Amino acid sequence: MSMEQAGVLIIIPAAAFVLVALFHKVLPRQGDWIVVLALAAVVAIGMLVVVDFQRVWEHGEFVPHGANRFAFDWVNIHQGVFQIEFSTYVDSITAVMIVVVSIVALMVAVYSVGYMHGEARYGWYFAALSLFVTAMLTLVLAGNLLMVYFAWEGVGVASFLLIGFYWERQSAAEAAKKAFITTRIGDVGLLIGIVLLWRASGTFDIQEIIKIAQAGGFDHTYLTVSMLFLFLGAVGKSAQFPLHVWLPDAMEGPTPVSALIHAATMVVAGVYLVARMMPVFNEVPIAREVVLYTGLVTAVMAATMGLVATDIKRVLAFSTVSQLGFMFVALGLGAVGIAMFHLFTHAFFKALLFLGSGSVIHATHQQEVGYLGGLRKKMPITTVTFIIGSLALAGVMPLAGFWSKDEILHATMEHAPLTVFLLLAGSAMLTAIYSTRLVLLTFFGEPKDQHAYDHAHESPWLMSVPLLILATLATVSGFVVFHGVGTALGFPGGIGEVIFEHEPEVFHFNAMFAAGAVGSSLVGIAIGYIYWGGTAERATRALSWAPELHQLLLRRYYIDEMYQAIIDRVILGLASVVSTFEKRVVNESGIDGGAQLINWFGYRLKFLQTGKIPNYALAMAIGVITLAVLAFRSE
């Protein structure tokens, strides 16, 4: 399977979606096996596409718009005056995304067979899952911005369906609407940015736009505005400040959905978009600064909110938001390879953590850490794999998260102001603290809810096997940074020598810096153990010292309340004024008013036709007299 045939990756899950959506009620097992087999085929074919890319890259034959691209005209008006292509484009960034999306999607599908067993709308769940994978693969394979936008919206629709899967629950319905509306704000910005770029360049093709930008074909101010609008789309989809508010509430969807959409795939769409357009961002330093500081603010805020969250999935959600902030900081520094490296490792350990949390919820029917505890005795596989994921998230060597997070911190120390480095390093330590807190409150100590503990059990093999596979990947995936590992996989070197902006970056291990990073993580783990180990007495006392700070973090800096107040007092107020104007002035006066005026005159004029001769004679007499008076007065 060559890169030119990568479009098959889109067709397979699309066909599975159509088949299962239409016929799941008559299919054996409601068609879950069709989706699992389709995603297994996507993994196999995706690996073949990556191998073909590897072969071309290794021999130095890779050129944009070469064998890695496939395109045909979808719309062509006036011989190219307005042209829309269906095009696929495979390069190193695409290869990383294919690996991440296909493997995580397959693991989630297999896990879902066990987790969602017995659920109402079981078949529809797998159909929506396949639809999401279709949209996500279309997004990462798209060769032009308009196709990116169509897939972008498709991902949003699929996530809306999956977040609101339990639509009979008010909280799930509200969360789905919140996610859909919040991300729409960013999507409008993305569309404006795409239209602006097309207006100035005359093309939607990403590589052509990059060439024009690098050749100075755009006005600098115009390009800056265009890229800021484009970045707004990434802010919405990747839950960056100030549009981050939808992601924690999106945990109302089934837990496997959280692993697929909100840990490894959809939320990194913004990172992928900025990485894909990085050559253009490099032409507008202001836009890159916005990317950098947006990521920094998001990383710090989300890390602090994760310290106090009590829902096991929401803690992981805040962690996701924070780690996405790390990726945007790397992109703001122009370090595309490092950002994609962290995206790669984060996908595996965060999917592992979400599926691990699903295993806990499946076994105990509880997700508040205040009702958990002591589960290590009942759920050994889940405990070990969850700890591996938590240590990777905390950045403990030699797990995957250490290598990618270390690279981001190292790049920040070298290329960003010291304040940025210190804040990001502080966020990394906070990550270790709340990861330790989550593990201790869930798996150690004494059971806090005896009923939940008594009914706890290890998950079936359909759920445990994906945990073990993802735990393995969370352990070893970080080694792709090394030159020797890259060459063993058939590439010219490590991931930095395959994904880069200007020249290959060979990884050099800095023992002193690594020791400092590991030490910081271990300090964070120690703090977490000191405060939440045993009966968590110190954490309780700390809460009494600063209840206002705890409330501030628990209420997420009151940003949700601020948005609600703006909606209630400003947007709904303006909507009421517009509605009144439309009703009274436009509708009743402008539209209905003209008709009512004619009706009124018609009603009055009808009395002139009485059918009585004396009345007509009187009118004629009055008319003659009136004319006579006017005639005499004119003389």
XYZ file of C-alpha atoms in Angstrom:
635
model
C 0.000 0.000 0.000
C 1.621 3.244 -1.170
C 1.166 6.797 0.065
C -0.909 7.612 -3.009
C -3.481 5.065 -1.859
C -3.770 6.447 1.667
C -7.350 7.477 0.941
C -8.325 3.842 1.548
C -7.829 4.610 5.248
C -10.823 6.951 5.013
C -13.030 4.613 2.977
C -12.806 1.602 5.337
C -14.243 3.192 8.532
C -16.706 5.200 6.414
C -18.087 1.982 4.941
C -18.252 0.439 8.425
C -20.188 3.475 9.673
C -22.784 3.257 6.891
C -23.218 -0.488 7.314
C -23.528 -0.486 11.103
C -25.620 2.703 11.304
C -28.216 1.336 8.878
C -28.295 -2.336 9.791
C -27.016 -2.716 13.377
C -30.426 -3.912 14.574
C -30.278 -6.977 12.316
C -26.526 -7.634 12.436
C -25.010 -10.199 14.846
C -23.792 -8.398 18.009
C -25.231 -5.225 16.462
C -22.210 -4.972 14.182
C -19.499 -4.289 16.772
C -17.244 -6.857 15.090
C -17.504 -4.965 11.788
C -16.118 -1.797 13.378
C -13.364 -3.696 15.207
C -12.302 -5.478 12.002
C -12.453 -2.209 10.043
C -10.197 -0.475 12.562
C -7.818 -3.443 12.594
C -7.614 -3.094 8.804
C -6.942 0.631 9.242
C -4.028 -0.183 11.563
C -2.574 -2.709 9.090
C -2.972 -0.479 6.022
C -1.822 2.580 7.969
C 1.389 0.800 8.884
C 1.928 -0.056 5.201
C 1.493 3.605 4.282
C 3.998 4.581 6.966
C 6.441 1.944 5.698
C 6.124 3.355 2.173
C 6.814 6.844 3.524
C 9.761 5.434 5.450
C 11.172 3.845 2.273
C 10.900 7.057 0.263
C 12.289 9.170 3.104
C 15.213 6.827 3.757
C 16.327 6.995 0.124
C 16.026 10.777 0.001
C 13.288 10.600 -2.628
C 10.631 12.449 -0.645
C 9.407 15.628 -2.371
C 6.161 17.533 -1.715
C 3.516 16.976 -4.386
C 5.310 13.789 -5.407
C 4.324 10.199 -4.787
C 3.013 11.195 -1.355
C 0.071 13.110 -2.825
C -3.153 12.026 -4.501
C -5.768 14.461 -5.786
C -8.720 14.812 -8.107
C -11.050 17.723 -8.841
C -14.208 17.804 -6.787
C -15.383 21.248 -7.953
C -13.807 23.162 -10.843
C -15.531 26.345 -11.989
C -14.329 28.280 -15.041
C -11.205 26.164 -15.513
C -9.668 26.694 -12.119
C -11.105 30.095 -11.158
C -12.650 28.295 -8.207
C -11.288 24.805 -7.614
C -11.817 22.355 -4.783
C -9.824 19.154 -4.744
C -10.180 15.950 -2.837
C -6.550 15.467 -1.951
C -4.512 13.369 0.453
C -1.009 14.281 1.554
C 1.385 12.073 3.524
C 4.540 13.307 5.207
C 6.235 12.776 8.560
C 3.546 14.655 10.503
C 0.813 12.633 8.803
C 2.676 9.400 9.547
C 2.711 10.166 13.285
C -1.000 10.966 13.245
C -1.859 7.784 11.333
C -0.047 5.674 13.937
C -1.681 7.479 16.862
C -5.240 7.592 15.509
C -5.329 4.032 14.165
C -3.766 2.275 17.179
C -5.699 4.188 19.839
C -8.960 3.793 17.897
C -8.489 0.036 17.667
C -7.667 -0.261 21.369
C -10.735 1.796 22.271
C -12.983 -0.276 19.997
C -11.814 -3.568 21.529
C -12.132 -2.116 25.038
C -15.637 -0.857 24.226
C -16.846 -4.357 23.399
C -16.411 -5.181 27.092
C -17.181 -1.776 28.608
C -20.352 -0.995 26.634
C -21.782 -4.538 26.779
C -25.483 -4.448 27.546
C -25.865 -0.729 26.834
C -28.886 0.573 24.999
C -27.940 1.876 21.537
C -24.879 -0.397 21.586
C -24.816 -0.659 17.788
C -25.223 3.076 17.318
C -22.276 3.671 19.642
C -19.979 1.666 17.363
C -21.392 3.392 14.279
C -20.660 6.824 15.786
C -17.191 5.609 16.792
C -16.491 4.621 13.194
C -17.820 7.969 11.959
C -15.425 9.784 14.254
C -12.437 7.768 13.041
C -13.465 8.499 9.441
C -13.543 12.249 10.089
C -10.278 12.197 12.037
C -8.387 10.283 9.353
C -9.795 12.630 6.709
C -8.494 15.554 8.757
C -4.942 14.244 9.102
C -4.709 13.097 5.475
C -6.228 16.244 3.942
C -4.018 18.034 1.445
C -6.004 21.279 1.309
C -7.525 23.589 3.890
C -11.117 23.300 2.710
C -10.980 19.525 3.076
C -9.431 20.093 6.509
C -12.425 22.273 7.407
C -15.006 19.717 6.248
C -13.267 17.006 8.278
C -12.893 19.449 11.199
C -16.661 19.896 11.296
C -17.180 16.159 10.859
C -15.041 15.514 13.924
C -17.127 18.056 15.831
C -20.413 16.414 14.844
C -19.145 12.930 15.729
C -17.851 14.131 19.103
C -21.234 15.785 19.777
C -22.983 12.463 19.144
C -20.567 10.545 21.369
C -20.421 13.052 24.248
C -24.221 13.144 24.254
C -24.540 9.367 23.890
C -26.456 9.213 27.184
C -28.804 11.926 25.959
C -31.487 10.963 28.471
C -29.217 12.407 31.169
C -29.522 16.168 31.374
C -25.839 16.577 32.252
C -24.731 14.648 29.145
C -27.056 16.601 26.859
C -25.803 19.891 28.300
C -22.162 18.799 27.990
C -22.658 17.852 24.329
C -24.230 21.223 23.573
C -21.518 23.061 25.496
C -18.765 21.262 23.571
C -20.487 21.832 20.236
C -21.177 25.541 20.786
C -17.800 26.359 22.367
C -15.828 24.702 19.593
C -18.037 26.430 17.009
C -16.534 29.743 18.140
C -13.105 28.474 17.159
C -14.460 26.887 13.990
C -15.769 30.247 12.764
C -12.276 31.671 13.237
C -10.800 28.738 11.321
C -13.180 29.288 8.412
C -12.379 33.012 8.310
C -8.660 32.241 8.297
C -9.064 29.725 5.462
C -11.113 32.166 3.376
C -8.569 34.945 3.951
C -5.698 32.710 2.832
C -7.643 31.564 -0.238
C -8.589 35.156 -1.117
C -4.940 36.225 -1.166
C -3.412 33.087 -2.691
C -6.194 31.787 -4.932
C -5.716 28.229 -3.656
C -6.719 25.998 -0.757
C -3.723 23.685 -1.233
C -1.637 23.725 1.955
C 1.731 23.244 0.269
C 1.018 25.999 -2.274
C 0.026 28.390 0.506
C 3.260 27.562 2.331
C 5.300 28.279 -0.812
C 3.541 31.607 -1.390
C 4.030 32.639 2.256
C 7.733 31.755 2.222
C 8.160 33.686 -1.033
C 6.651 36.806 0.563
C 3.443 36.635 -1.459
C 1.234 37.816 1.421
C 1.023 41.226 3.027
C 2.546 40.831 6.492
C -0.393 42.290 8.421
C -2.877 40.375 6.292
C -1.020 37.115 6.903
C -0.787 37.783 10.646
C -4.543 38.301 10.908
C -5.199 35.193 8.806
C -2.997 32.978 10.972
C -4.480 34.310 14.204
C -7.952 33.383 12.921
C -6.610 29.979 11.932
C -5.152 29.544 15.401
C -8.527 30.396 16.932
C -9.813 27.164 15.411
C -6.976 25.268 17.087
C -7.759 26.974 20.416
C -11.349 25.746 20.301
C -10.697 22.184 19.203
C -7.667 21.674 21.464
C -9.376 23.239 24.498
C -6.918 26.071 25.040
C -7.603 29.122 27.172
C -10.108 30.759 27.006
C -12.109 28.085 25.116
C -10.977 25.237 27.376
C -14.210 25.096 29.380
C -15.900 22.401 27.288
C -13.400 19.586 27.818
C -13.916 18.785 31.540
C -17.693 18.627 31.054
C -17.259 16.394 27.999
C -16.402 13.601 30.448
C -20.160 12.933 30.562
C -19.707 10.707 27.517
C -18.779 7.016 27.797
C -15.253 6.554 29.156
C -13.877 4.906 25.975
C -15.020 8.025 24.131
C -12.986 10.122 26.545
C -9.935 8.005 25.766
C -10.366 8.293 22.012
C -11.648 11.819 21.523
C -10.490 13.757 24.548
C -7.069 12.256 25.122
C -5.477 11.073 21.920
C -7.189 12.282 18.759
C -9.733 15.100 18.495
C -8.150 17.399 21.030
C -4.794 17.172 19.280
C -6.355 18.297 15.990
C -5.394 21.864 16.842
C -1.810 20.826 17.545
C -1.742 18.988 14.214
C -3.127 22.015 12.340
C -0.571 24.436 13.789
C 2.243 21.937 13.157
C 1.077 21.475 9.554
C 0.972 25.261 9.005
C 4.154 26.010 10.977
C 6.112 27.239 7.911
C 3.462 29.954 7.562
C 3.452 30.719 11.304
C 7.223 31.184 11.055
C 6.611 34.125 8.707
C 4.561 35.942 11.363
C 6.432 35.939 14.709
C 3.544 37.680 16.491
C 1.243 34.748 15.751
C 3.841 32.336 17.113
C 4.118 34.408 20.288
C 0.335 34.122 20.700
C 0.630 30.344 20.313
C 3.415 30.216 22.913
C 1.711 32.250 25.615
C -1.715 30.737 25.034
C -0.172 27.325 25.632
C 1.682 28.551 28.711
C -1.400 30.067 30.353
C -3.404 26.941 29.575
C -0.743 24.592 30.962
C -0.474 26.464 34.255
C -4.202 27.024 34.805
C -5.211 23.456 33.987
C -2.469 22.001 36.211
C -3.717 23.994 39.201
C -7.328 22.974 38.558
C -6.305 19.325 38.358
C -5.046 19.539 41.958
C -8.556 19.861 43.410
C -10.805 17.974 40.966
C -12.528 15.008 42.627
C -13.932 13.167 39.604
C -11.340 10.684 38.330
C -12.100 11.502 34.689
C -12.102 15.265 35.253
C -8.649 15.099 36.819
C -7.462 13.409 33.631
C -9.347 15.970 31.550
C -7.513 18.865 33.215
C -4.303 16.916 32.711
C -5.087 16.663 28.997
C -5.701 20.409 28.752
C -2.400 21.070 30.526
C -0.402 18.689 28.314
C -1.916 20.251 25.208
C -0.632 23.546 26.575
C 2.869 22.014 26.688
C 2.521 21.072 23.008
C 1.491 24.596 22.046
C 4.425 26.044 23.958
C 6.712 23.855 21.841
C 4.931 24.993 18.674
C 5.258 28.608 19.783
C 9.006 28.021 19.916
C 8.918 26.570 16.400
C 9.825 23.098 17.684
C 7.449 21.077 15.508
C 9.269 17.784 16.032
C 9.195 18.126 19.816
C 5.498 19.034 19.837
C 4.628 16.039 17.651
C 6.838 13.826 19.821
C 4.857 14.806 22.921
C 1.619 14.318 20.997
C 2.821 10.811 20.121
C 3.759 9.733 23.645
C 0.852 11.539 25.307
C -1.653 9.681 23.147
C -0.625 6.320 24.578
C -0.259 7.102 28.256
C -3.338 9.320 28.393
C -5.490 6.784 26.539
C -4.175 4.234 29.050
C -5.191 6.448 31.976
C -8.684 7.086 30.625
C -9.270 3.411 29.905
C -7.886 2.630 33.369
C -10.380 5.050 34.888
C -13.086 3.319 32.859
C -12.003 0.011 34.348
C -12.420 1.505 37.828
C -15.844 2.931 36.984
C -16.936 -0.349 35.376
C -15.946 -2.272 38.511
C -17.213 0.097 41.213
C -19.844 2.275 39.497
C -18.088 5.195 41.175
C -15.859 7.883 39.720
C -15.558 10.276 42.654
C -12.211 9.636 44.329
C -13.875 10.348 47.678
C -15.724 7.038 47.336
C -12.775 4.956 46.139
C -9.618 3.586 47.727
C -7.902 0.257 48.332
C -8.623 -1.046 44.831
C -5.089 -2.361 44.308
C -6.117 -5.567 46.082
C -9.132 -6.144 43.843
C -7.817 -4.823 40.527
C -4.088 -5.613 40.182
C -3.859 -5.246 36.371
C -5.717 -1.947 36.382
C -3.591 -0.712 39.289
C -0.239 -1.539 37.695
C -1.162 -0.163 34.264
C -2.683 2.986 35.787
C 0.480 3.590 37.804
C 2.574 3.184 34.640
C 0.404 5.764 32.871
C 0.588 8.124 35.856
C 4.374 7.863 36.073
C 4.628 8.537 32.335
C 2.380 11.568 32.767
C 4.489 12.767 35.696
C 7.620 12.518 33.544
C 9.475 9.771 35.380
C 12.407 8.247 33.525
C 12.512 6.029 31.471
C 8.785 6.092 30.630
C 7.565 7.782 27.462
C 6.341 10.998 29.046
C 9.769 11.790 30.443
C 11.501 11.981 27.073
C 8.958 14.209 25.341
C 8.308 16.502 28.309
C 12.045 16.782 28.916
C 12.524 17.874 25.308
C 9.866 20.603 25.667
C 11.386 21.919 28.897
C 14.866 21.865 27.369
C 13.690 23.819 24.312
C 11.904 26.300 26.576
C 15.017 26.844 28.685
C 17.103 27.530 25.567
C 14.719 29.614 23.449
C 12.179 31.251 25.787
C 12.389 33.783 28.638
C 13.302 32.328 32.009
C 9.810 33.095 33.364
C 8.256 30.863 30.739
C 10.592 28.007 31.637
C 9.945 28.355 35.370
C 6.167 28.431 34.951
C 6.228 25.412 32.648
C 8.534 23.502 34.983
C 6.204 24.360 37.854
C 3.291 22.983 35.848
C 5.247 19.776 35.296
C 5.751 19.436 39.057
C 2.036 20.049 39.669
C 1.344 17.270 37.184
C 3.385 14.863 39.302
C 1.534 16.014 42.429
C -2.004 15.502 41.152
C -1.051 12.253 39.391
C 0.183 10.898 42.737
C -2.945 12.191 44.459
C -5.158 10.394 41.964
C -3.317 7.073 42.325
C -3.286 7.197 46.134
C -6.952 8.121 46.525
C -8.078 5.506 44.012
C -5.921 2.459 44.600
C -4.315 2.827 48.042
C -5.438 3.507 51.558
C -8.625 2.091 53.020
C -11.873 1.772 51.041
C -14.028 4.845 51.544
C -17.182 3.210 50.204
C -17.394 -0.376 51.400
C -20.239 -1.216 49.034
C -18.240 -0.048 45.989
C -15.160 -1.906 47.251
C -17.057 -5.145 47.848
C -18.376 -5.165 44.301
C -15.031 -4.235 42.702
C -13.422 -6.791 40.408
C -10.787 -6.911 37.721
C -12.025 -6.070 34.244
C -12.582 -8.818 31.631
C -9.811 -9.584 29.164
C -11.419 -7.502 26.409
C -10.724 -4.488 28.635
C -7.501 -5.674 30.237
C -5.625 -6.525 27.030
C -5.876 -2.941 25.626
C -4.628 -1.691 29.004
C -1.578 -3.957 28.809
C -0.828 -2.985 25.193
C -1.134 0.740 25.935
C 0.977 0.339 29.080
C 3.697 -1.209 26.936
C 3.498 1.668 24.453
C 3.501 4.199 27.304
C 6.728 2.586 28.458
C 8.672 2.267 25.194
C 7.254 4.854 22.763
C 9.540 7.584 24.094
C 12.611 5.742 22.857
C 11.830 6.805 19.268
C 13.737 9.963 20.106
C 17.027 8.037 19.945
C 18.972 7.794 16.694
C 19.615 4.068 17.087
C 15.949 3.252 17.680
C 14.939 5.312 14.664
C 17.402 3.575 12.404
C 16.295 0.185 13.755
C 12.756 1.101 12.682
C 14.038 1.956 9.208
C 14.139 5.742 9.530
C 17.248 7.915 9.124
C 17.269 8.531 12.861
C 15.135 9.528 15.823
C 11.875 11.415 15.577
C 13.683 14.769 15.570
C 15.569 13.682 12.462
C 12.307 12.859 10.670
C 10.038 15.697 11.823
C 11.779 19.055 11.705
C 11.301 22.551 10.376
C 14.735 23.640 9.154
C 17.237 20.851 9.718
C 17.270 17.446 11.433
C 17.683 17.533 15.206
C 19.752 14.701 16.654
C 18.821 13.967 20.247
C 21.644 14.496 22.735
C 21.061 13.251 26.252
C 21.888 15.923 28.825
C 22.415 14.024 32.055
C 22.341 17.117 34.304
C 19.146 18.494 32.830
C 17.528 15.035 32.858
C 18.489 14.584 36.498
C 16.896 17.927 37.321
C 13.689 17.003 35.454
C 13.457 13.598 37.116
C 14.253 15.165 40.488
C 11.449 17.678 39.990
C 9.011 14.868 39.181
C 10.130 12.855 42.205
C 9.700 15.911 44.436
C 6.180 16.284 43.071
C 5.460 12.624 43.771
C 6.868 13.003 47.286
C 4.673 16.053 47.940
C 1.662 14.151 46.668
C 2.467 11.230 48.970
C 3.043 13.487 51.979
C -0.277 15.264 51.572
C -2.539 12.462 50.330
C -0.871 9.323 51.633
C -2.620 7.345 54.374
C -5.676 9.277 55.590
C -4.722 12.485 53.713
C -4.700 14.494 56.971
C -2.192 17.055 55.666
C -4.326 17.711 52.587
C -7.345 18.287 54.840
C -5.394 20.721 57.007
C -4.065 22.515 53.922
C -7.647 22.961 52.748
C -8.526 24.687 56.001
C -5.580 27.070 55.571
C -6.714 28.456 52.242
C -10.388 27.646 51.597
C -10.749 30.641 49.261
C -7.922 29.371 47.037
C -9.430 25.884 47.049
C -12.794 27.299 46.042
C -11.177 29.383 43.298
C -9.566 26.291 41.794
C -12.614 24.108 42.349
C -14.783 26.641 40.490
C -12.193 26.777 37.690
C -11.292 30.431 38.291
C -15.010 31.258 37.854
C -14.549 31.336 34.092
C -17.655 29.212 33.509
C -19.679 31.545 35.724
C -18.285 34.550 33.853
C -19.334 33.048 30.526
C -22.773 32.230 31.908
C -23.152 35.801 33.180
C -22.134 37.187 29.785
C -24.673 34.905 28.104
C -27.470 35.781 30.558
C -26.899 39.511 30.859
C -25.308 40.537 27.584
C -26.015 38.038 24.836
C -29.562 37.204 25.928
C -30.183 40.917 26.637
C -29.046 41.891 23.148
C -31.054 38.979 21.756
C -34.140 40.324 23.541
C -33.606 43.808 22.042
C -33.090 42.341 18.569
C -36.132 40.122 19.018
C -38.303 43.075 20.086
C -37.052 45.194 17.169
C -37.716 42.347 14.741
C -41.197 41.751 16.149
C -42.389 45.356 16.512
C -40.525 47.179 13.727
C -39.648 44.628 11.062
C -42.505 42.168 11.398
C -45.502 44.016 12.789
C -44.732 47.435 11.205
C -42.706 46.688 8.098
C -44.233 43.428 6.915
C -47.587 42.971 8.629
C -48.060 46.756 8.985
C -48.351 47.370 5.236
C -50.870 44.590 4.841
C -52.879 45.797 7.850
C -52.869 49.393 6.533
C -54.248 48.275 3.172
C -56.839 46.177 4.993
C -57.871 49.179 7.108
C -58.281 51.458 4.080
C -60.137 48.744 2.226
C -62.484 48.276 5.129
C -63.221 52.016 5.273
C -63.557 52.470 1.506
C -66.085 49.666 1.165
C -68.698 51.879 2.807
C -68.570 54.193 -0.213
C -70.356 51.496 -2.218
C -73.809 51.435 -0.572
C -76.005 50.623 -3.614
C -78.442 53.496 -2.751
C -79.097 56.159 -5.499
C -79.756 59.060 -3.048
C -76.327 58.501 -1.498
C -74.643 58.647 -4.894
C -76.663 61.777 -5.847
C -75.619 63.445 -2.595
C -71.971 62.612 -3.280
C -72.230 64.051 -6.796
C -73.815 67.231 -5.438
C -71.115 67.642 -2.836
C -68.503 67.116 -5.536
C -70.051 69.721 -7.845
C -70.300 72.250 -5.031
C -66.691 71.589 -4.021
C -65.443 72.065 -7.564
C -67.476 75.240 -7.943
C -66.047 76.686 -4.745
C -62.538 75.887 -5.866
C -63.191 77.434 -9.270
C -64.557 80.665 -7.835
C -61.675 80.915 -5.335
C -59.105 80.488 -8.081
C -60.513 83.556 -9.854
